[in-house]
Amino acid sequence: MVDPTSGEEVGRVPAGDAADIDLAVRAARLAFDEGPWPKMRPSERERIMLKLADLLETHATEFAEIESVNSGRTLMGTRLFDVNLSVDYLRYMAGWATKIAARR
């Protein structure tokens, strides 16, 4: 991974192939069908998503700095659009965990 603003290498990401993708998809499907998430009460799902939003907000500057290096965009841009909007979306979607389940 190269910082587009300086050309400096800031990390290495291993390459994946079709077999790696297949493994990841199978693992995700298994987790979705048989993992703890589908067995949770909707209110517990909401609580976890809200906790994730809180943690992202707490570490917003760090995430914005990482994304700024990753994308070459300004720190203000990554903070406002990538991090802050992600926090807002997580909180919004967390509320749906109890709304959708209530309609089943």
CSV table of C-alpha atoms in Angstrom, one decimal:
chain,number,residue,atom,x,y,z
A,1,MET,CA,0.0,0.0,0.0
A,2,VAL,CA,1.5,3.3,-1.1
A,3,ASP,CA,0.6,6.8,0.4
A,4,PRO,CA,-0.5,8.6,-2.8
A,5,THR,CA,0.6,11.9,-1.4
A,6,SER,CA,4.3,10.9,-0.9
A,7,GLY,CA,4.8,7.6,-2.8
A,8,GLU,CA,6.0,6.1,0.5
A,9,GLU,CA,5.1,2.5,1.2
A,10,VAL,CA,2.9,2.4,4.3
A,11,GLY,CA,1.9,-1.2,4.4
A,12,ARG,CA,1.6,-4.5,2.5
A,13,VAL,CA,-1.5,-6.3,1.7
A,14,PRO,CA,-1.3,-10.0,0.6
A,15,ALA,CA,-2.8,-10.8,-2.7
A,16,GLY,CA,-5.8,-13.2,-2.9
A,17,ASP,CA,-7.0,-15.4,-5.7
A,18,ALA,CA,-10.3,-17.1,-6.6
A,19,ALA,CA,-9.7,-19.9,-4.0
A,20,ASP,CA,-9.3,-17.3,-1.3
A,21,ILE,CA,-12.5,-15.5,-2.3
A,22,ASP,CA,-14.4,-18.8,-2.3
A,23,LEU,CA,-13.2,-19.6,1.2
A,24,ALA,CA,-14.2,-16.1,2.4
A,25,VAL,CA,-17.6,-16.4,0.8
A,26,ARG,CA,-18.2,-19.8,2.3
A,27,ALA,CA,-17.1,-18.6,5.8
A,28,ALA,CA,-19.4,-15.6,5.5
A,29,ARG,CA,-22.4,-17.7,4.5
A,30,LEU,CA,-21.7,-20.1,7.3
A,31,ALA,CA,-21.5,-17.3,9.8
A,32,PHE,CA,-24.6,-15.7,8.5
A,33,ASP,CA,-26.6,-18.9,8.6
A,34,GLU,CA,-25.3,-20.6,11.7
A,35,GLY,CA,-23.2,-18.0,13.6
A,36,PRO,CA,-24.4,-16.0,16.6
A,37,TRP,CA,-25.9,-13.1,14.6
A,38,PRO,CA,-29.1,-14.9,13.3
A,39,LYS,CA,-29.8,-16.3,16.8
A,40,MET,CA,-29.6,-12.9,18.5
A,41,ARG,CA,-32.5,-10.9,19.6
A,42,PRO,CA,-33.0,-7.8,17.5
A,43,SER,CA,-32.3,-5.6,20.5
A,44,GLU,CA,-29.0,-7.3,21.0
A,45,ARG,CA,-28.1,-6.7,17.3
A,46,GLU,CA,-29.0,-3.0,17.7
A,47,ARG,CA,-26.9,-2.7,20.8
A,48,ILE,CA,-23.8,-4.2,19.0
A,49,MET,CA,-24.2,-1.9,16.0
A,50,LEU,CA,-24.6,1.1,18.3
A,51,LYS,CA,-21.5,0.1,20.2
A,52,LEU,CA,-19.6,-0.2,16.9
A,53,ALA,CA,-20.8,3.3,16.0
A,54,ASP,CA,-19.6,4.6,19.4
A,55,LEU,CA,-16.2,3.0,18.9
A,56,LEU,CA,-15.8,4.4,15.4
A,57,GLU,CA,-16.7,7.8,16.7
A,58,THR,CA,-14.3,7.6,19.6
A,59,HIS,CA,-11.4,6.7,17.2
A,60,ALA,CA,-12.6,8.9,14.4
A,61,THR,CA,-9.4,10.8,14.1
A,62,GLU,CA,-7.3,7.7,13.8
A,63,PHE,CA,-9.6,6.2,11.2
A,64,ALA,CA,-9.7,9.4,9.2
A,65,GLU,CA,-5.9,9.6,9.2
A,66,ILE,CA,-5.6,6.0,8.0
A,67,GLU,CA,-8.1,6.6,5.2
A,68,SER,CA,-6.5,9.8,4.3
A,69,VAL,CA,-3.2,8.0,3.8
A,70,ASN,CA,-4.9,5.2,2.0
A,71,SER,CA,-6.8,7.4,-0.5
A,72,GLY,CA,-4.7,10.6,-0.7
A,73,ARG,CA,-7.8,12.7,0.3
A,74,THR,CA,-7.7,15.4,2.8
A,75,LEU,CA,-8.1,14.6,6.5
A,76,MET,CA,-11.1,16.9,6.7
A,77,GLY,CA,-12.7,15.0,3.8
A,78,THR,CA,-12.2,11.6,5.2
A,79,ARG,CA,-13.3,12.7,8.6
A,80,LEU,CA,-16.5,14.3,7.4
A,81,PHE,CA,-17.5,11.9,4.6
A,82,ASP,CA,-16.0,8.6,5.4
A,83,VAL,CA,-15.9,8.4,9.2
A,84,ASN,CA,-18.7,10.7,10.4
A,85,LEU,CA,-21.2,9.5,7.8
A,86,SER,CA,-20.3,5.9,8.7
A,87,VAL,CA,-21.1,6.6,12.3
A,88,ASP,CA,-24.4,8.1,11.3
A,89,TYR,CA,-25.3,5.2,8.9
A,90,LEU,CA,-24.4,2.6,11.6
A,91,ARG,CA,-26.7,4.3,14.1
A,92,TYR,CA,-29.5,4.6,11.5
A,93,MET,CA,-29.2,1.0,10.5
A,94,ALA,CA,-29.0,-0.2,14.1
A,95,GLY,CA,-32.5,1.1,14.6
A,96,TRP,CA,-33.8,-1.1,11.8
A,97,ALA,CA,-32.8,-4.3,13.7
A,98,THR,CA,-35.8,-3.9,15.9
A,99,LYS,CA,-38.1,-2.4,13.3
A,100,ILE,CA,-37.8,-5.1,10.7
A,101,ALA,CA,-38.0,-8.0,13.2
A,102,ALA,CA,-41.2,-6.5,14.7
A,103,ARG,CA,-42.9,-6.8,11.3
A,104,ARG,CA,-42.1,-10.5,10.7
